[in-house]
Each structure stands twice: as C-alpha cells, then as structure tokens.
Amino acid sequence: MNIVCIGAHPDDAEWYAGGSMVLWAEKGHNVYAVSVTNGNIGHHEIEPQKLEKIRRAEADESARRGGYTSIVLNYPDGSLMPTLEVRHEIVALLRRFNADVVLTHRPCDYHPDHRACGVLVQDSAFLVTVPHFCPEVPALYQSPFCLYMMDMFQKPTPFTPNFAVDISEVIDRKWELLDAMSSQMYEWLPWLDHQLEQVPKDITDRKKWLRERWDSLFRMPSFYFRPLFENELQSYDKTFEYVEFFEQCEYGRAPSRFEIAELFTLERKISQGII
Ligand SMILES: [Zn+2]
C-alpha cells in the first residue's frame, strides 16, 4: 500500500503516527510523511530562513531512522490556509504517490495550520478522482481510505477512534524519530514550556530526558481510549501500553478487510443499530 501521512508541520506525522509509520514501513508498505508547511517559525532564536533548512534536514533524518520518506512542502509555518493553490498541490501529490491510505489532522484543533491541513485533505479526498481537476496529473481510480490522527479536543465533537495500532514493540524507534528533531524536542518545545534550562547538554542524557518528559503523555491514550475497545481487548494478550489511535474520515472510501488487517492491531466493532 501507499500510505501518506499529511501533517501541518515537520514533526506532526512522527508525533501522532510515528510508531505506526515504522510498523507499516517494516511490513514493506511505501510510507510518506508529508509536512505541508516548512516549519520555519517554530523557534525562539533561529531565524526562519535558517530554521526551514534545519527542519527539512531533521525530517529527513527522522524518516531515515523510521524507514519511510519525508516530504516537506514550502508553505510558511503559521500561515497555512485551505486555498485552491494548496488543494491543487495536495491532490497532485496524492495522485503521484497513488495514495491508498491518507492520514491527517481533524479540522477542529488548536493550531490553525492543523485545521487548514485537515480541511485540505478532506477537500482533496474526492477531487483526486476527478480528471478535470488538476488535469496535469492523471486522476486516481478511487478515493483513498482517509483517517484522522488522534487529538484531545472535545468541541464540536471529540476524537472517537475506530482503529488502534499497538506500537509498544517499536516505542524505542518512536523516541529515535523524535530525537532526530532536536531543534523542536530539545529547544523549541522546552522553551514554550519554560523548561529550556532542564534539557541536558549530553546526547545520551538528553535522550533519557526526552523519554522522561513525554512518556506519560504517550502512555495516556491507551488508558483514555481503552473503554472504547473493551470488547476487542478481551481476546488481546499483548501489552496495549503505547497505542496510536485513528478515526476514519467519512469522506474517503471504505477500507477493505485486507487493509484493516494489515494496518491495525484492533478495530472497534461499532454497533450497527437495530434498523
Ligand atoms: Zn503541528
């Protein structure tokens, strides 16, 4: 399968789906992590022109470690809008990759770039099949299977996962992906949290710090969403400790049984109702 994970910034794919991308790449699928913006304002000191280059290099290194491909588009960070221009670019990109599966943000999210990115992917999900839209790239035979990556926002509707990927076996790989994004993990995010002075200088020490800093956050989803998977977990004998959750976007096509079995650890069987 061709799996395209489209985030707004160079770290979103790794943060929300990094473990799954590693597992899917290990199975032999073509996995692409796309950042629609170039991440050029996400730092308290480094100038945007220089930061853009750093972010591209870090995303490449992360992808090298994870066994997938990184693509960083050139829209400025903090200014992404769901315009026709970007819609054309996303449609062309999904067609060139012959996308079977697409992941993105939900369009209700704290960050305006995340919201715009979610809308852009939603808008592209059907148009990839329309030959006279963006006619320079041949249309796809069918829409991809579209998924939202996890978030904790409650309004207008909370994230409600259909699928879970148990990434416990590859959690060390996920830490490695994030460690490659050092200008974010060891500089920008700690600065935002007023914790910059706590980051160790030594490379080994700071990897340990990274894990200690974020470990509870990465364990949290399995506790939070466990009740939704109660029935499925009765016959599941592994840890379900670190889990990435995904919600199907209704604008894409329905997945096949093969795709569900290949991509996910657990699928939540949703009641069909009585009618
Ligand atoms: Zn982001």
PDB file of C-alpha atoms and ligand atoms in Angstrom:
ATOM      1  CA  MET A   1       0.000   0.000   0.000  1.00  0.00           C
ATOM      2  CA  ASN A   2       0.970   3.620  -0.457  1.00  0.00           C
ATOM      3  CA  ILE A   3       0.385   5.359   2.861  1.00  0.00           C
ATOM      4  CA  VAL A   4       0.609   9.160   3.063  1.00  0.00           C
ATOM      5  CA  CYS A   5       0.615  10.852   6.444  1.00  0.00           C
ATOM      6  CA  ILE A   6      -0.037  14.566   5.935  1.00  0.00           C
ATOM      7  CA  GLY A   7       0.683  16.851   8.881  1.00  0.00           C
ATOM      8  CA  ALA A   8       0.942  20.611   9.036  1.00  0.00           C
ATOM      9  CA  HIS A   9       4.475  20.701  10.469  1.00  0.00           C
ATOM     10  CA  PRO A  10       7.653  18.647  10.306  1.00  0.00           C
ATOM     11  CA  ASP A  11       7.044  16.506  13.401  1.00  0.00           C
ATOM     12  CA  ASP A  12       3.248  16.043  13.349  1.00  0.00           C
ATOM     13  CA  ALA A  13       3.370  12.737  11.460  1.00  0.00           C
ATOM     14  CA  GLU A  14       6.041  11.415  13.833  1.00  0.00           C
ATOM     15  CA  TRP A  15       4.298  12.688  16.944  1.00  0.00           C
ATOM     16  CA  TYR A  16       0.849  11.252  16.184  1.00  0.00           C
ATOM     17  CA  ALA A  17       1.635   8.280  13.948  1.00  0.00           C
ATOM     18  CA  GLY A  18       5.403   7.658  14.178  1.00  0.00           C
ATOM     19  CA  GLY A  19       5.161   4.165  15.645  1.00  0.00           C
ATOM     20  CA  SER A  20       2.543   3.138  13.093  1.00  0.00           C
ATOM     21  CA  MET A  21       4.650   4.507  10.229  1.00  0.00           C
ATOM     22  CA  VAL A  22       7.621   2.438  11.429  1.00  0.00           C
ATOM     23  CA  LEU A  23       5.479  -0.718  11.627  1.00  0.00           C
ATOM     24  CA  TRP A  24       3.900  -0.152   8.207  1.00  0.00           C
ATOM     25  CA  ALA A  25       7.278   0.540   6.599  1.00  0.00           C
ATOM     26  CA  GLU A  26       8.654  -2.653   8.202  1.00  0.00           C
ATOM     27  CA  LYS A  27       5.833  -4.595   6.543  1.00  0.00           C
ATOM     28  CA  GLY A  28       7.003  -3.309   3.169  1.00  0.00           C
ATOM     29  CA  HIS A  29       4.463  -0.577   2.515  1.00  0.00           C
ATOM     30  CA  ASN A  30       5.517   2.724   0.952  1.00  0.00           C
ATOM     31  CA  VAL A  31       5.141   5.279   3.726  1.00  0.00           C
ATOM     32  CA  TYR A  32       5.399   9.038   3.173  1.00  0.00           C
ATOM     33  CA  ALA A  33       5.443  11.674   5.926  1.00  0.00           C
ATOM     34  CA  VAL A  34       4.372  14.976   4.405  1.00  0.00           C
ATOM     35  CA  SER A  35       4.613  18.338   6.125  1.00  0.00           C
ATOM     36  CA  VAL A  36       2.551  20.965   4.331  1.00  0.00           C
ATOM     37  CA  THR A  37       4.394  23.868   5.968  1.00  0.00           C
ATOM     38  CA  ASN A  38       8.146  24.173   6.217  1.00  0.00           C
ATOM     39  CA  GLY A  39       8.132  24.738   9.988  1.00  0.00           C
ATOM     40  CA  ASN A  40      10.068  27.978   9.644  1.00  0.00           C
ATOM     41  CA  ILE A  41       8.714  29.940  12.636  1.00  0.00           C
ATOM     42  CA  GLY A  42       8.850  27.229  15.302  1.00  0.00           C
ATOM     43  CA  HIS A  43      11.816  28.545  17.236  1.00  0.00           C
ATOM     44  CA  HIS A  44      12.574  31.309  19.730  1.00  0.00           C
ATOM     45  CA  GLU A  45      16.037  32.189  18.332  1.00  0.00           C
ATOM     46  CA  ILE A  46      16.776  30.683  14.913  1.00  0.00           C
ATOM     47  CA  GLU A  47      15.716  32.879  12.002  1.00  0.00           C
ATOM     48  CA  PRO A  48      13.015  31.454   9.666  1.00  0.00           C
ATOM     49  CA  GLN A  49      15.282  31.107   6.615  1.00  0.00           C
ATOM     50  CA  LYS A  50      17.819  29.062   8.539  1.00  0.00           C
ATOM     51  CA  LEU A  51      15.180  27.150  10.518  1.00  0.00           C
ATOM     52  CA  GLU A  52      13.468  25.906   7.362  1.00  0.00           C
ATOM     53  CA  LYS A  53      16.680  24.167   6.285  1.00  0.00           C
ATOM     54  CA  ILE A  54      17.171  22.670   9.742  1.00  0.00           C
ATOM     55  CA  ARG A  55      13.587  21.366   9.808  1.00  0.00           C
ATOM     56  CA  ARG A  56      13.980  19.723   6.395  1.00  0.00           C
ATOM     57  CA  ALA A  57      17.229  18.050   7.458  1.00  0.00           C
ATOM     58  CA  GLU A  58      15.708  16.846  10.742  1.00  0.00           C
ATOM     59  CA  ALA A  59      12.619  15.468   8.974  1.00  0.00           C
ATOM     60  CA  ASP A  60      14.909  13.628   6.534  1.00  0.00           C
ATOM     61  CA  GLU A  61      16.933  12.132   9.380  1.00  0.00           C
ATOM     62  CA  SER A  62      13.784  11.089  11.209  1.00  0.00           C
ATOM     63  CA  ALA A  63      12.485   9.396   8.035  1.00  0.00           C
ATOM     64  CA  ARG A  64      15.834   7.652   7.524  1.00  0.00           C
ATOM     65  CA  ARG A  65      15.605   6.223  11.045  1.00  0.00           C
ATOM     66  CA  GLY A  66      11.982   5.184  10.525  1.00  0.00           C
ATOM     67  CA  GLY A  67      12.376   3.615   7.080  1.00  0.00           C
ATOM     68  CA  TYR A  68       9.947   5.971   5.331  1.00  0.00           C
ATOM     69  CA  THR A  69      10.190   9.039   3.066  1.00  0.00           C
ATOM     70  CA  SER A  70       9.911  12.665   4.196  1.00  0.00           C
ATOM     71  CA  ILE A  71       8.429  15.417   2.029  1.00  0.00           C
ATOM     72  CA  VAL A  72       8.371  18.994   3.332  1.00  0.00           C
ATOM     73  CA  LEU A  73       6.329  21.362   1.162  1.00  0.00           C
ATOM     74  CA  ASN A  74       7.152  25.038   1.084  1.00  0.00           C
ATOM     75  CA  TYR A  75       4.210  26.845   2.698  1.00  0.00           C
ATOM     76  CA  PRO A  76       5.222  29.155   5.544  1.00  0.00           C
ATOM     77  CA  ASP A  77       4.581  27.940   9.073  1.00  0.00           C
ATOM     78  CA  GLY A  78       1.729  29.672  10.911  1.00  0.00           C
ATOM     79  CA  SER A  79       0.095  30.937   7.712  1.00  0.00           C
ATOM     80  CA  LEU A  80      -1.443  27.848   6.093  1.00  0.00           C
ATOM     81  CA  MET A  81      -4.857  28.438   4.542  1.00  0.00           C
ATOM     82  CA  PRO A  82      -7.110  25.945   2.721  1.00  0.00           C
ATOM     83  CA  THR A  83      -6.690  27.724  -0.620  1.00  0.00           C
ATOM     84  CA  LEU A  84      -7.204  26.390  -4.138  1.00  0.00           C
ATOM     85  CA  GLU A  85      -3.446  26.536  -4.704  1.00  0.00           C
ATOM     86  CA  VAL A  86      -2.674  24.206  -1.811  1.00  0.00           C
ATOM     87  CA  ARG A  87      -5.632  21.968  -2.685  1.00  0.00           C
ATOM     88  CA  HIS A  88      -4.136  21.524  -6.157  1.00  0.00           C
ATOM     89  CA  GLU A  89      -0.775  20.643  -4.638  1.00  0.00           C
ATOM     90  CA  ILE A  90      -2.252  18.075  -2.226  1.00  0.00           C
ATOM     91  CA  VAL A  91      -4.340  16.473  -4.983  1.00  0.00           C
ATOM     92  CA  ALA A  92      -1.319  16.272  -7.292  1.00  0.00           C
ATOM     93  CA  LEU A  93       0.805  14.794  -4.502  1.00  0.00           C
ATOM     94  CA  LEU A  94      -1.771  12.121  -3.586  1.00  0.00           C
ATOM     95  CA  ARG A  95      -2.073  11.178  -7.259  1.00  0.00           C
ATOM     96  CA  ARG A  96       1.687  10.970  -7.803  1.00  0.00           C
ATOM     97  CA  PHE A  97       2.008   8.678  -4.775  1.00  0.00           C
ATOM     98  CA  ASN A  98      -1.039   6.717  -5.922  1.00  0.00           C
ATOM     99  CA  ALA A  99      -2.287   7.018  -2.344  1.00  0.00           C
ATOM    100  CA  ASP A 100      -4.236   4.109  -0.886  1.00  0.00           C
ATOM    101  CA  VAL A 101      -4.351   5.470   2.661  1.00  0.00           C
ATOM    102  CA  VAL A 102      -4.135   9.083   3.884  1.00  0.00           C
ATOM    103  CA  LEU A 103      -3.788  10.311   7.461  1.00  0.00           C
ATOM    104  CA  THR A 104      -4.195  13.874   8.658  1.00  0.00           C
ATOM    105  CA  HIS A 105      -5.404  16.179  11.448  1.00  0.00           C
ATOM    106  CA  ARG A 106      -9.050  16.710  12.267  1.00  0.00           C
ATOM    107  CA  PRO A 107     -10.256  20.163  11.216  1.00  0.00           C
ATOM    108  CA  CYS A 108     -11.005  21.070  14.846  1.00  0.00           C
ATOM    109  CA  ASP A 109      -7.671  21.611  16.521  1.00  0.00           C
ATOM    110  CA  TYR A 110      -5.831  24.290  18.497  1.00  0.00           C
ATOM    111  CA  HIS A 111      -3.408  25.102  15.697  1.00  0.00           C
ATOM    112  CA  PRO A 112      -4.707  26.983  12.626  1.00  0.00           C
ATOM    113  CA  ASP A 113      -2.224  25.120  10.395  1.00  0.00           C
ATOM    114  CA  HIS A 114      -3.560  21.766  11.648  1.00  0.00           C
ATOM    115  CA  ARG A 115      -7.127  22.864  10.952  1.00  0.00           C
ATOM    116  CA  ALA A 116      -6.253  24.081   7.455  1.00  0.00           C
ATOM    117  CA  CYS A 117      -4.334  20.868   6.755  1.00  0.00           C
ATOM    118  CA  GLY A 118      -7.334  18.729   7.804  1.00  0.00           C
ATOM    119  CA  VAL A 119      -9.654  20.723   5.549  1.00  0.00           C
ATOM    120  CA  LEU A 120      -7.221  20.494   2.632  1.00  0.00           C
ATOM    121  CA  VAL A 121      -7.050  16.707   2.877  1.00  0.00           C
ATOM    122  CA  GLN A 122     -10.832  16.434   3.239  1.00  0.00           C
ATOM    123  CA  ASP A 123     -11.243  18.649   0.171  1.00  0.00           C
ATOM    124  CA  SER A 124      -8.797  16.509  -1.784  1.00  0.00           C
ATOM    125  CA  ALA A 125     -10.230  13.118  -0.795  1.00  0.00           C
ATOM    126  CA  PHE A 126     -12.881  13.158  -3.511  1.00  0.00           C
ATOM    127  CA  LEU A 127     -11.229  15.510  -6.025  1.00  0.00           C
ATOM    128  CA  VAL A 128      -8.299  13.115  -6.565  1.00  0.00           C
ATOM    129  CA  THR A 129     -10.742  11.061  -8.663  1.00  0.00           C
ATOM    130  CA  VAL A 130     -11.974  13.985 -10.812  1.00  0.00           C
ATOM    131  CA  PRO A 131      -9.943  14.070 -14.056  1.00  0.00           C
ATOM    132  CA  HIS A 132     -10.672  17.709 -14.944  1.00  0.00           C
ATOM    133  CA  PHE A 133      -9.485  18.954 -11.554  1.00  0.00           C
ATOM    134  CA  CYS A 134      -5.706  19.425 -11.734  1.00  0.00           C
ATOM    135  CA  PRO A 135      -5.653  17.728 -15.175  1.00  0.00           C
ATOM    136  CA  GLU A 136      -1.850  17.766 -15.444  1.00  0.00           C
ATOM    137  CA  VAL A 137      -1.695  14.719 -13.148  1.00  0.00           C
ATOM    138  CA  PRO A 138      -3.876  11.687 -14.001  1.00  0.00           C
ATOM    139  CA  ALA A 139      -6.777  11.130 -11.600  1.00  0.00           C
ATOM    140  CA  LEU A 140      -6.874   8.172  -9.216  1.00  0.00           C
ATOM    141  CA  TYR A 141      -9.227   5.267  -9.843  1.00  0.00           C
ATOM    142  CA  GLN A 142     -10.723   5.663  -6.361  1.00  0.00           C
ATOM    143  CA  SER A 143     -10.510   7.896  -3.299  1.00  0.00           C
ATOM    144  CA  PRO A 144      -8.036   6.827  -0.648  1.00  0.00           C
ATOM    145  CA  PHE A 145      -9.072   5.444   2.726  1.00  0.00           C
ATOM    146  CA  CYS A 146      -8.767   8.516   4.974  1.00  0.00           C
ATOM    147  CA  LEU A 147      -8.004   8.624   8.675  1.00  0.00           C
ATOM    148  CA  TYR A 148      -7.663  11.281  11.328  1.00  0.00           C
ATOM    149  CA  MET A 149      -4.757  11.203  13.732  1.00  0.00           C
ATOM    150  CA  MET A 150      -5.505  11.499  17.434  1.00  0.00           C
ATOM    151  CA  ASP A 151      -6.236  14.709  19.306  1.00  0.00           C
ATOM    152  CA  MET A 152      -7.917  15.509  22.613  1.00  0.00           C
ATOM    153  CA  PHE A 153     -10.179  18.367  21.535  1.00  0.00           C
ATOM    154  CA  GLN A 154     -13.805  17.988  22.591  1.00  0.00           C
ATOM    155  CA  LYS A 155     -15.743  20.562  20.556  1.00  0.00           C
ATOM    156  CA  PRO A 156     -17.685  20.310  18.343  1.00  0.00           C
ATOM    157  CA  THR A 157     -17.135  16.578  18.657  1.00  0.00           C
ATOM    158  CA  PRO A 158     -14.431  14.563  20.412  1.00  0.00           C
ATOM    159  CA  PHE A 159     -12.000  12.325  18.544  1.00  0.00           C
ATOM    160  CA  THR A 160     -13.582   8.851  18.526  1.00  0.00           C
ATOM    161  CA  PRO A 161     -11.170   6.202  17.301  1.00  0.00           C
ATOM    162  CA  ASN A 162     -12.241   3.231  15.185  1.00  0.00           C
ATOM    163  CA  PHE A 163      -8.753   1.761  14.994  1.00  0.00           C
ATOM    164  CA  ALA A 164      -5.785   1.176  17.294  1.00  0.00           C
ATOM    165  CA  VAL A 165      -2.166   0.369  16.496  1.00  0.00           C
ATOM    166  CA  ASP A 166      -0.243  -1.069  19.443  1.00  0.00           C
ATOM    167  CA  ILE A 167       3.226   0.465  18.999  1.00  0.00           C
ATOM    168  CA  SER A 168       4.666  -0.872  22.282  1.00  0.00           C
ATOM    169  CA  GLU A 169       7.160  -3.058  20.400  1.00  0.00           C
ATOM    170  CA  VAL A 170       8.540  -0.089  18.488  1.00  0.00           C
ATOM    171  CA  ILE A 171       8.281   2.661  21.100  1.00  0.00           C
ATOM    172  CA  ASP A 172      12.098   2.969  21.187  1.00  0.00           C
ATOM    173  CA  ARG A 173      12.018   3.645  17.450  1.00  0.00           C
ATOM    174  CA  LYS A 174       9.444   6.395  18.010  1.00  0.00           C
ATOM    175  CA  TRP A 175      11.752   8.046  20.560  1.00  0.00           C
ATOM    176  CA  GLU A 176      14.520   7.859  17.940  1.00  0.00           C
ATOM    177  CA  LEU A 177      12.308   9.612  15.375  1.00  0.00           C
ATOM    178  CA  LEU A 178      11.586  12.426  17.802  1.00  0.00           C
ATOM    179  CA  ASP A 179      15.225  12.612  18.948  1.00  0.00           C
ATOM    180  CA  ALA A 180      16.177  13.384  15.328  1.00  0.00           C
ATOM    181  CA  MET A 181      14.037  16.540  15.550  1.00  0.00           C
ATOM    182  CA  SER A 182      16.358  18.179  18.018  1.00  0.00           C
ATOM    183  CA  SER A 183      15.519  21.828  17.253  1.00  0.00           C
ATOM    184  CA  GLN A 184      11.968  21.037  18.344  1.00  0.00           C
ATOM    185  CA  MET A 185      12.335  18.411  21.064  1.00  0.00           C
ATOM    186  CA  TYR A 186      15.348  19.924  22.840  1.00  0.00           C
ATOM    187  CA  GLU A 187      14.898  23.611  22.056  1.00  0.00           C
ATOM    188  CA  TRP A 188      11.510  24.915  20.880  1.00  0.00           C
ATOM    189  CA  LEU A 189       9.074  22.766  22.876  1.00  0.00           C
ATOM    190  CA  PRO A 190      11.043  23.073  26.164  1.00  0.00           C
ATOM    191  CA  TRP A 191      11.261  26.845  25.566  1.00  0.00           C
ATOM    192  CA  LEU A 192       7.490  27.018  25.103  1.00  0.00           C
ATOM    193  CA  ASP A 193       7.076  25.061  28.356  1.00  0.00           C
ATOM    194  CA  HIS A 194       9.602  27.329  30.183  1.00  0.00           C
ATOM    195  CA  GLN A 195      11.800  24.286  30.778  1.00  0.00           C
ATOM    196  CA  LEU A 196      14.727  25.017  28.497  1.00  0.00           C
ATOM    197  CA  GLU A 197      17.241  25.018  31.365  1.00  0.00           C
ATOM    198  CA  GLN A 198      16.281  21.427  32.230  1.00  0.00           C
ATOM    199  CA  VAL A 199      17.478  19.984  28.905  1.00  0.00           C
ATOM    200  CA  PRO A 200      20.793  18.137  29.364  1.00  0.00           C
ATOM    201  CA  LYS A 201      23.663  19.013  27.029  1.00  0.00           C
ATOM    202  CA  ASP A 202      24.953  15.445  26.758  1.00  0.00           C
ATOM    203  CA  ILE A 203      23.407  13.469  23.882  1.00  0.00           C
ATOM    204  CA  THR A 204      22.742  10.317  25.907  1.00  0.00           C
ATOM    205  CA  ASP A 205      21.343  12.264  28.852  1.00  0.00           C
ATOM    206  CA  ARG A 206      19.008  14.307  26.723  1.00  0.00           C
ATOM    207  CA  LYS A 207      17.552  11.202  25.022  1.00  0.00           C
ATOM    208  CA  LYS A 208      16.739   9.914  28.514  1.00  0.00           C
ATOM    209  CA  TRP A 209      15.278  13.324  29.410  1.00  0.00           C
ATOM    210  CA  LEU A 210      13.140  13.298  26.243  1.00  0.00           C
ATOM    211  CA  ARG A 211      11.631   9.990  27.231  1.00  0.00           C
ATOM    212  CA  GLU A 212      11.018  11.008  30.832  1.00  0.00           C
ATOM    213  CA  ARG A 213       9.499  14.296  29.701  1.00  0.00           C
ATOM    214  CA  TRP A 214       6.934  12.776  27.336  1.00  0.00           C
ATOM    215  CA  ASP A 215       6.499   9.156  28.440  1.00  0.00           C
ATOM    216  CA  SER A 216       3.283   9.676  30.404  1.00  0.00           C
ATOM    217  CA  LEU A 217       1.775  11.626  27.507  1.00  0.00           C
ATOM    218  CA  PHE A 218       2.475   8.758  25.123  1.00  0.00           C
ATOM    219  CA  ARG A 219       1.032   6.207  27.552  1.00  0.00           C
ATOM    220  CA  MET A 220      -2.093   8.266  28.188  1.00  0.00           C
ATOM    221  CA  PRO A 221      -4.090   7.404  25.013  1.00  0.00           C
ATOM    222  CA  SER A 222      -4.158   3.690  25.813  1.00  0.00           C
ATOM    223  CA  PHE A 223      -5.784   4.445  29.187  1.00  0.00           C
ATOM    224  CA  TYR A 224      -8.084   7.125  27.868  1.00  0.00           C
ATOM    225  CA  PHE A 225      -9.491   5.192  24.902  1.00  0.00           C
ATOM    226  CA  ARG A 226      -9.307   1.693  26.444  1.00  0.00           C
ATOM    227  CA  PRO A 227     -13.033   1.675  27.395  1.00  0.00           C
ATOM    228  CA  LEU A 228     -13.981   2.071  23.719  1.00  0.00           C
ATOM    229  CA  PHE A 229     -12.032  -1.098  22.855  1.00  0.00           C
ATOM    230  CA  GLU A 230     -13.208  -3.108  25.849  1.00  0.00           C
ATOM    231  CA  ASN A 231     -14.736  -5.951  23.784  1.00  0.00           C
ATOM    232  CA  GLU A 232     -11.797  -6.230  21.398  1.00  0.00           C
ATOM    233  CA  LEU A 233      -9.278  -6.211  24.274  1.00  0.00           C
ATOM    234  CA  GLN A 234     -10.828  -9.292  25.881  1.00  0.00           C
ATOM    235  CA  SER A 235      -9.021 -11.520  23.410  1.00  0.00           C
ATOM    236  CA  TYR A 236      -5.895  -9.361  23.089  1.00  0.00           C
ATOM    237  CA  ASP A 237      -2.931 -10.751  25.028  1.00  0.00           C
ATOM    238  CA  LYS A 238      -0.259  -8.102  24.436  1.00  0.00           C
ATOM    239  CA  THR A 239       0.505  -5.000  26.496  1.00  0.00           C
ATOM    240  CA  PHE A 240      -1.544  -2.255  24.775  1.00  0.00           C
ATOM    241  CA  GLU A 241       0.758   0.145  26.603  1.00  0.00           C
ATOM    242  CA  TYR A 242       1.752   2.612  23.892  1.00  0.00           C
ATOM    243  CA  VAL A 243      -1.007   2.926  21.321  1.00  0.00           C
ATOM    244  CA  GLU A 244      -1.709   5.224  18.385  1.00  0.00           C
ATOM    245  CA  PHE A 245      -5.402   5.675  17.614  1.00  0.00           C
ATOM    246  CA  PHE A 246      -7.087   6.647  14.367  1.00  0.00           C
ATOM    247  CA  GLU A 247     -10.603   7.671  13.389  1.00  0.00           C
ATOM    248  CA  GLN A 248     -11.978   7.011   9.945  1.00  0.00           C
ATOM    249  CA  CYS A 249     -12.804  10.129   7.909  1.00  0.00           C
ATOM    250  CA  GLU A 250     -16.110   9.576   6.159  1.00  0.00           C
ATOM    251  CA  TYR A 251     -15.032  11.489   3.047  1.00  0.00           C
ATOM    252  CA  GLY A 252     -12.630   8.786   1.893  1.00  0.00           C
ATOM    253  CA  ARG A 253     -13.531   5.315   0.667  1.00  0.00           C
ATOM    254  CA  ALA A 254     -14.268   2.386   2.970  1.00  0.00           C
ATOM    255  CA  PRO A 255     -11.229   0.196   3.720  1.00  0.00           C
ATOM    256  CA  SER A 256     -11.017  -3.431   2.627  1.00  0.00           C
ATOM    257  CA  ARG A 257     -10.737  -6.266   5.162  1.00  0.00           C
ATOM    258  CA  PHE A 258      -7.167  -6.794   3.954  1.00  0.00           C
ATOM    259  CA  GLU A 259      -6.258  -3.157   4.618  1.00  0.00           C
ATOM    260  CA  ILE A 260      -7.775  -3.223   8.097  1.00  0.00           C
ATOM    261  CA  ALA A 261      -5.910  -6.424   8.992  1.00  0.00           C
ATOM    262  CA  GLU A 262      -2.661  -5.103   7.552  1.00  0.00           C
ATOM    263  CA  LEU A 263      -2.760  -1.663   9.183  1.00  0.00           C
ATOM    264  CA  PHE A 264      -4.271  -2.037  12.620  1.00  0.00           C
ATOM    265  CA  THR A 265      -3.919  -4.063  15.801  1.00  0.00           C
ATOM    266  CA  LEU A 266      -7.559  -3.621  16.783  1.00  0.00           C
ATOM    267  CA  GLU A 267     -10.682  -2.472  15.003  1.00  0.00           C
ATOM    268  CA  ARG A 268     -13.591  -1.311  17.108  1.00  0.00           C
ATOM    269  CA  LYS A 269     -16.765  -3.069  16.121  1.00  0.00           C
ATOM    270  CA  ILE A 270     -19.359  -0.323  16.155  1.00  0.00           C
ATOM    271  CA  SER A 271     -22.954  -1.232  16.761  1.00  0.00           C
ATOM    272  CA  GLN A 272     -24.992  -1.043  13.594  1.00  0.00           C
ATOM    273  CA  GLY A 273     -28.186  -0.203  15.463  1.00  0.00           C
ATOM    274  CA  ILE A 274     -31.474  -2.049  15.040  1.00  0.00           C
ATOM    275  CA  ILE A 275     -32.704  -0.666  11.734  1.00  0.00           C
TER     276      ILE A 275
HETATM  277 ZN    ZN B   1       1.870  20.725  14.152  1.00  0.00          ZN
END
